[in-house]
Coordinates of C-alpha atoms and ligand atoms in Angstrom, one line a residue:
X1 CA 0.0 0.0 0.0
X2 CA 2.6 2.4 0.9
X3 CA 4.3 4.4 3.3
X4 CA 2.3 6.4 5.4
X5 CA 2.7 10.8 6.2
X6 CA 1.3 12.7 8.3
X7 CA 1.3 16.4 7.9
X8 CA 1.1 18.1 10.9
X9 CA 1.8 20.4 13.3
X10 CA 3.0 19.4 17.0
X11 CA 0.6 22.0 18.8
X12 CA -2.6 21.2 17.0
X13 CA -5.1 19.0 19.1
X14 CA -6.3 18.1 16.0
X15 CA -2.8 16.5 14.8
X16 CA -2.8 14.9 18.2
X17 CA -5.5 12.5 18.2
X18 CA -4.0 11.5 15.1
X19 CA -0.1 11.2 16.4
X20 CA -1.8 9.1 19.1
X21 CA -3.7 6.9 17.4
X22 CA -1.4 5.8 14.7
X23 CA 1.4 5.0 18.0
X24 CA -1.3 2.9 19.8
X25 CA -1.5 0.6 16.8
X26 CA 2.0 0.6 16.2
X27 CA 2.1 1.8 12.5
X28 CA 5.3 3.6 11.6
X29 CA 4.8 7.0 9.8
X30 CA 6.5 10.2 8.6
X31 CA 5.4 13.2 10.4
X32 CA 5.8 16.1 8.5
X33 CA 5.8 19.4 10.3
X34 CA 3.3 22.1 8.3
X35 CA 3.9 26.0 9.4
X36 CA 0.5 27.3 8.8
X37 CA 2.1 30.6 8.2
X38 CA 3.5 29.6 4.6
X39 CA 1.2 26.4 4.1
X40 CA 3.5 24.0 1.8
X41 CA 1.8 23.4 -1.9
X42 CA 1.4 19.6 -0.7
X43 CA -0.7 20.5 2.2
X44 CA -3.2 22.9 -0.1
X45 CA -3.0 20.2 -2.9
X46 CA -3.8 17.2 -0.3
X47 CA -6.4 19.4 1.2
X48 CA -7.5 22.4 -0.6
X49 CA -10.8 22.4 0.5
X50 CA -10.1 22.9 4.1
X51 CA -6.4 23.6 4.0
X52 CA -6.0 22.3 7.1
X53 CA -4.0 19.8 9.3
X54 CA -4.1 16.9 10.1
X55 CA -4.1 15.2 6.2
X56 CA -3.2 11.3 6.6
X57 CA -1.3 10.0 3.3
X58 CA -1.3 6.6 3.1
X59 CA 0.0 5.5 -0.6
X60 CA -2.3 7.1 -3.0
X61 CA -5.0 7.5 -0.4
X62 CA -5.7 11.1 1.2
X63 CA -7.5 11.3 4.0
X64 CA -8.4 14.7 5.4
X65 CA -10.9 16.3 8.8
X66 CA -9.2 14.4 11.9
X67 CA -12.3 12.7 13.0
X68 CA -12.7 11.0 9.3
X69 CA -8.8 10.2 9.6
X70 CA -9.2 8.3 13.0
X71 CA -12.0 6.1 11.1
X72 CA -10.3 5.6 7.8
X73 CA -6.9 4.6 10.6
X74 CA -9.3 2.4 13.0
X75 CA -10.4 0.5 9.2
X76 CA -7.0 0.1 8.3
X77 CA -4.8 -0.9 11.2
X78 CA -6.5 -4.0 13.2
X79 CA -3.9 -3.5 16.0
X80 CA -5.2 -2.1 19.2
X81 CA -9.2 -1.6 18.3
X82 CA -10.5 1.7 19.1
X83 CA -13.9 1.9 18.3
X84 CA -16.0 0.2 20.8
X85 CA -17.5 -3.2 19.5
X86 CA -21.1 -3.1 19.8
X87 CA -22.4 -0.4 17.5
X88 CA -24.7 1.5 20.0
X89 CA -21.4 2.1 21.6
X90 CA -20.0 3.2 18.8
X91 CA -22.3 5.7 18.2
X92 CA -22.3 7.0 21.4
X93 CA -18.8 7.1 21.4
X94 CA -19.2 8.9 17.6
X95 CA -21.7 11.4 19.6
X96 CA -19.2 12.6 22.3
X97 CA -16.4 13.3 19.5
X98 CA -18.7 15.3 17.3
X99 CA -19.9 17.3 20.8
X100 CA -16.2 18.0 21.6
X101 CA -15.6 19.9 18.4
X102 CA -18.6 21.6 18.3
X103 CA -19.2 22.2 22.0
X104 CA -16.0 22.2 23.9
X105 CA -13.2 23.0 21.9
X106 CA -14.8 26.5 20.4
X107 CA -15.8 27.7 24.2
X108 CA -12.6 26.6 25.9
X109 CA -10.6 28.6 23.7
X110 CA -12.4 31.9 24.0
X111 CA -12.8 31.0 27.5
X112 CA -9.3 30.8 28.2
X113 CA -8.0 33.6 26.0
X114 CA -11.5 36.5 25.7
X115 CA -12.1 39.3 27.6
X116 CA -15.3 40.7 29.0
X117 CA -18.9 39.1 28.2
X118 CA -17.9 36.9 25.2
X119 CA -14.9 35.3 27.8
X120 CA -17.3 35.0 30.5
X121 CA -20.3 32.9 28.1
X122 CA -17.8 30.8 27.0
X123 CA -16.9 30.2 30.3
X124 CA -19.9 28.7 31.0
X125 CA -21.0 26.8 27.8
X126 CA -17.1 25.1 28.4
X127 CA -17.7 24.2 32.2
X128 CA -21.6 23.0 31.1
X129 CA -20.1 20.5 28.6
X130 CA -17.2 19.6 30.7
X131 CA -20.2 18.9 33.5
X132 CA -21.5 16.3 30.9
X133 CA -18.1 14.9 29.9
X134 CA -17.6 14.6 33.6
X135 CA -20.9 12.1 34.0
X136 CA -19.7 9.9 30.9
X137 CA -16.8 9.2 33.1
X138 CA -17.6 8.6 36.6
X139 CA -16.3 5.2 37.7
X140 CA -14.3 4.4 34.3
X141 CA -11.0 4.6 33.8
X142 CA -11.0 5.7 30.3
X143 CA -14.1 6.5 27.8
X144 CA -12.8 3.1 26.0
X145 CA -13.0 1.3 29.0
X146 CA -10.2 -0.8 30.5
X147 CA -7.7 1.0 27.3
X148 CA -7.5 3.9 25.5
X149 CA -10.3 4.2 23.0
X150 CA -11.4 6.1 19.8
X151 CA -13.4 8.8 22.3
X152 CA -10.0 9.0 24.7
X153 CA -7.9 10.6 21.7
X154 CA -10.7 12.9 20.7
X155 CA -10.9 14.4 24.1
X156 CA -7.4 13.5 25.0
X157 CA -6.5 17.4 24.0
X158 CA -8.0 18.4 27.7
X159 CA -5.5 16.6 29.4
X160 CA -2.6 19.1 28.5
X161 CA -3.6 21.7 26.0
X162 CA -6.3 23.6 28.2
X163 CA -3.7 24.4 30.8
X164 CA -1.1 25.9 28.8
X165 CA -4.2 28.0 26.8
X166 CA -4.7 29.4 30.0
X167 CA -1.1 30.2 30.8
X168 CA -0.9 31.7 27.4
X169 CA -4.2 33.5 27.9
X170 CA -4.4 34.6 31.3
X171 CA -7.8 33.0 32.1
X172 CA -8.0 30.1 34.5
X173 CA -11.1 27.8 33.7
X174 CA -10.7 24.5 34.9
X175 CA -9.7 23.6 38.3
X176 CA -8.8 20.2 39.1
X177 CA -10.8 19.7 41.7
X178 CA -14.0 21.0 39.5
X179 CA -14.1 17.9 37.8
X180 CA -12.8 15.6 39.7
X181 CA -13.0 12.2 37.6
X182 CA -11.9 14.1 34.4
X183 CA -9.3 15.1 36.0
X184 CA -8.1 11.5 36.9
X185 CA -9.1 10.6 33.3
X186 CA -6.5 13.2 32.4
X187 CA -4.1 11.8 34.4
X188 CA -4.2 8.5 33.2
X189 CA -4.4 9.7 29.6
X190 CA -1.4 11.7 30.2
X191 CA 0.8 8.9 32.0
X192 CA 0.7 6.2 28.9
X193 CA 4.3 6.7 27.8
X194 CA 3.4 6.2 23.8
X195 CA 0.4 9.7 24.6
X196 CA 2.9 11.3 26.5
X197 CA 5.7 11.3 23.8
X198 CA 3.4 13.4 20.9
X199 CA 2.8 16.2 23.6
X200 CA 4.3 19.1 22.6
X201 CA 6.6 20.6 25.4
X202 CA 5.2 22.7 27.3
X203 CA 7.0 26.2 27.4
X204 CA 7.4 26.0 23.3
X205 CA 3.5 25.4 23.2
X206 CA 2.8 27.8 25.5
X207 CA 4.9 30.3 23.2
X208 CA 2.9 29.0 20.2
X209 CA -0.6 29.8 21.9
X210 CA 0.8 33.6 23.0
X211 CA 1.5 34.1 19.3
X212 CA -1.9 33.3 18.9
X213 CA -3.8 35.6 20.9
X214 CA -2.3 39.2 23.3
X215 CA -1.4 40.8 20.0
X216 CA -2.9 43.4 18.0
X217 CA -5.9 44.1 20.3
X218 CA -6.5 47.2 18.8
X219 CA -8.2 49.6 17.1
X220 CA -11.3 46.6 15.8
X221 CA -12.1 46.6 19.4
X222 CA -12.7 49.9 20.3
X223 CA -13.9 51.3 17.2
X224 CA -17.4 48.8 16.4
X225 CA -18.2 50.4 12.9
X226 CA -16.5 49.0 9.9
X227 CA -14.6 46.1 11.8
X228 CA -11.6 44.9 10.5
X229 CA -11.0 41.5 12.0
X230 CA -13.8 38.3 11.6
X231 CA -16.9 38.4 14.3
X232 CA -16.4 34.8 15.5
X233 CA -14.0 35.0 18.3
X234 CA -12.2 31.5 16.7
X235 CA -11.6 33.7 13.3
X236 CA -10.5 36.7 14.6
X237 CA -7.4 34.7 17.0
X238 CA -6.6 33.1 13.4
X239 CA -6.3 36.6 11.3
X240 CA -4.4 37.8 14.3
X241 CA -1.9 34.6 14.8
X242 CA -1.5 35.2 10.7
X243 CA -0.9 39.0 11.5
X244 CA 1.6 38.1 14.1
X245 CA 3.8 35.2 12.3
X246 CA 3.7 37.6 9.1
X247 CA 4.7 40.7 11.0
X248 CA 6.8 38.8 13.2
X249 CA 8.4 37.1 10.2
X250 CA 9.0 40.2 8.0
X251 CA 10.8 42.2 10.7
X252 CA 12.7 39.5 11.5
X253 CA 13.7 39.5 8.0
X254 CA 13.9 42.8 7.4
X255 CA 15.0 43.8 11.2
X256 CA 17.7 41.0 11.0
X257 CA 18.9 40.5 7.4
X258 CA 18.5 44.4 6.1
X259 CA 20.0 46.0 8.6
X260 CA 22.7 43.8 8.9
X261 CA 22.3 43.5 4.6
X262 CA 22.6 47.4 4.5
X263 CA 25.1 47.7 7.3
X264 CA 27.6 45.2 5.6
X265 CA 26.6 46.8 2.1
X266 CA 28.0 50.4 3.0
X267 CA 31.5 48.3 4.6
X268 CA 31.9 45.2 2.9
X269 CA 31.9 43.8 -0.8
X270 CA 28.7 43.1 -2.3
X271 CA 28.6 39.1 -2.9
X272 CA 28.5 39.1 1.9
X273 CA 25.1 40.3 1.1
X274 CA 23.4 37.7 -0.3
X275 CA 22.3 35.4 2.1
X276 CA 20.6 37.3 4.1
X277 CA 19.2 39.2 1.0
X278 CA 18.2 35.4 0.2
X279 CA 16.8 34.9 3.3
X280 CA 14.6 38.2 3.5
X281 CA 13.3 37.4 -0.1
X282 CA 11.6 34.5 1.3
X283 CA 9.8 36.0 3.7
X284 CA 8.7 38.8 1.0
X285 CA 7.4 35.1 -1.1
X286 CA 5.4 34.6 1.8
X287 CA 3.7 37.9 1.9
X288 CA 3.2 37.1 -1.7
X289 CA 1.2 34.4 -1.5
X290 CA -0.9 35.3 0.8
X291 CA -1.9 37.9 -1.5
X292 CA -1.6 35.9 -4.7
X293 CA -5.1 36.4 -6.4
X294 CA -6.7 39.4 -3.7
X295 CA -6.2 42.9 -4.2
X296 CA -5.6 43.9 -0.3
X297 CA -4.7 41.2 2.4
X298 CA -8.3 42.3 3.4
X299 CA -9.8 40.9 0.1
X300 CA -11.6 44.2 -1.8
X301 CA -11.3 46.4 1.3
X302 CA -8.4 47.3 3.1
X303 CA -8.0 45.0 6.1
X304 CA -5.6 44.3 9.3
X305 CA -3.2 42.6 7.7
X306 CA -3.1 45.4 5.4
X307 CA -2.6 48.0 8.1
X308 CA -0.1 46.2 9.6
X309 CA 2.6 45.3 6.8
X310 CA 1.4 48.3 5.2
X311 CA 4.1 51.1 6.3
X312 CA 6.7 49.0 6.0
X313 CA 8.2 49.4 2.3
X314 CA 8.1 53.6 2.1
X315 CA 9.3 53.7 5.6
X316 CA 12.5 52.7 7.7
X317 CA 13.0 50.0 4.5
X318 CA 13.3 52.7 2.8
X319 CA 15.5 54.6 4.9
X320 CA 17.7 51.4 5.4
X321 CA 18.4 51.3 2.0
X322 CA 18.5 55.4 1.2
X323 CA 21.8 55.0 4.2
X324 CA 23.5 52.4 2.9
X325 CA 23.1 53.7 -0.7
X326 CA 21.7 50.2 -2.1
X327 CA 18.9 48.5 -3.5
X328 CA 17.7 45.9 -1.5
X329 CA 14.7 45.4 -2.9
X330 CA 12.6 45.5 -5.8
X331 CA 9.6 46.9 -3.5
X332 CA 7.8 48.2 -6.4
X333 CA 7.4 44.9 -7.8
X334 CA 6.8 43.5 -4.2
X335 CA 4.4 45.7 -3.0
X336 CA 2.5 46.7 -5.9
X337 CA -1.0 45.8 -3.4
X338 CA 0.4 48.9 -1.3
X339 CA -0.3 51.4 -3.9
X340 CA -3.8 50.9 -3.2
Ligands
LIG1 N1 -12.1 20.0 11.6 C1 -10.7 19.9 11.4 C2 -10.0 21.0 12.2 C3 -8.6 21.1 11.8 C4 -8.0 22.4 12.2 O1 -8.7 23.4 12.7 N2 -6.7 22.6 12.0 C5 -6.0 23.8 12.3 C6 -4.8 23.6 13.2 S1 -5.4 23.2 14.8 C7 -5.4 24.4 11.0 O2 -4.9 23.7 10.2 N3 -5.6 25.7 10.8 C8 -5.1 26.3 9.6 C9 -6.1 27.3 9.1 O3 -7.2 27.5 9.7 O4 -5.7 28.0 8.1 C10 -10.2 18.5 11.8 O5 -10.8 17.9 12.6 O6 -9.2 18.1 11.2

């Protein structure tokens, strides 16, 4: 059949259940790390309706939406059943998964990274389905029973990831004690050594999830008319995050490479400058593609990506390359969206 990839990225709860399930049954794989900044052409072409991760490759099969990967995995791979046998079961067990990414997932998050109202409803619709989560527990040792089970990866995300959101987001929601068979659930969840070793590490997902939220809470905010970021809470972290790694990217690029590019340009000979003339260049081919096709980052209106890469090109670039008396870059050509 073929050798089997998974592309994926270490903090995704989604990629998770996948990592897990594909360890409990012992089938080897290639995990292969996407940045969702700068999605790679395989991902979009393996999943371009979504253009998401998790996507399973297994030969010439593609399997995308993590819940249909966990099926197509549990049909393919007889090792270590994880779907419950009796098919009332199964459904149930089909029930909860669907209820944890509709219900739970979408509340914790604004839960544990909102502000104000929308932070404190989410509070509560995350704490009423944990409530119910807690009932299909009580007395088991895992939703599969004896072993780890199909409904035990979906959920398996609370064990871990809901503590570092709220690190990264500064809103406690769960207390151990609130909960208290979940919270052994977790425990034992987190303590089989093949779930433990796809966990991402804590500090470095913490860092991940602050790139994701605290940032650019700004203007959209305060001013309600004409907003510039998405109205779903989920949405508007994801336009952010992009606004983030893209910002965060380019003036790495440009703060890094063109200063030191410029700086080496107007003392050294020309051919030091091009590697980090290479390297900014790439992060300007990211900036191109999100913008491959749109007129402004923001589609036909001018959006918050737009506003903030926007200044860059006729401003300190600019002035970088006016001191050093060089041309760094073509930022006619690159930029030709700013005009607008
Ligand atoms: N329903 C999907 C959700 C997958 C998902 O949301 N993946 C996120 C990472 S956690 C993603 O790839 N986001 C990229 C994007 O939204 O552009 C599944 O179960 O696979």
């Amino acid at each position: 059949m073929g050798g089997v990839k998974l592309f994926a990225t270490k903090e995704s709860l989604f990629s998770s259940r996948i990592q897990w399930a594909l360890k409990l049954k012992g089938v080897e794989y290639e995990f292969i790390l996407e940045d969702l900044a700068n999605k790679s052409p395989l991902l979009l072409k393996y999943n371009p309706i979504y253009k998401k991760v998790p996507v399973l490759v297994h030969g010439d099969n593609v399997v995308v939406e993590s819940l249909v990967i966990l099926e197509y995995i549990e049909e393919t791979w007889k090792e270590h059943p994880l779907l419950p046998r009796d098919s009332y079961d199964r459904a149930t067990a089909r029930f909860w998964a669907k209820f944890n990414d509709e219900k739970l997932v979408p509340p914790v998050w604004t839960a544990c990274t909102g502000e104000g109202e929308a932070q404190e409803k989410a509070k509560e619709s995350a704490l009423e389905s944990l409530a119910l989560l807690e009932k299909q527990i009580e007395g088991k040792k895992f939703f599969g029973g004896e072993q780890i089970g199909y409904l035990d990866l979906v959920l398996g995300w609370i064990s871990y990831w809901i503590s570092g959101v709220e690190e990264a987001g500064g809103n406690k929601v769960l207390e151990a004690e609130m909960f208290p068979s979940l919270h052994q659930w977790g425990q034992n969840f987190i303590h089989n050594p093949l779930i433990e070793e796809c966990i991402p590490a804590r500090e470095a997902f913490v860092a991940y999830v602050q790139y994701a939220i605290n940032y650019f809470k700004m203007g959209d905010e305060t001013w309600r008319e004409n907003p510039l970021l998405p109205e779903d809470p989920f949405e508007k972290t994801m336009v952010r995050f992009w606004a983030k790694r893209e910002a965060n990217e380019l003036f790495k690029h440009y703060g890094t490479h063109c200063v030191i590019s410029a700086w080496t340009a107007s003392r050294t000979k020309r051919h030091e400058q091009e590697k980090p003339l290479e390297a900014a260049q790439e992060s300007l081919k990211v900036l191109n593609k999100l913008i491959e096709g749109k007129k402004l980052f923001g589609g036909e209106i001018i959006g918050f990506l737009d506003l903030v890469v926007g200044s860059l090109p006729n401003s300190w670039l600019k002035f970088l390359e006016e001191s050093a008396g060089i041309k760094l870059f073509d930022t006619k050509r690159v930029f030709r969206w700013q005009k607008i």
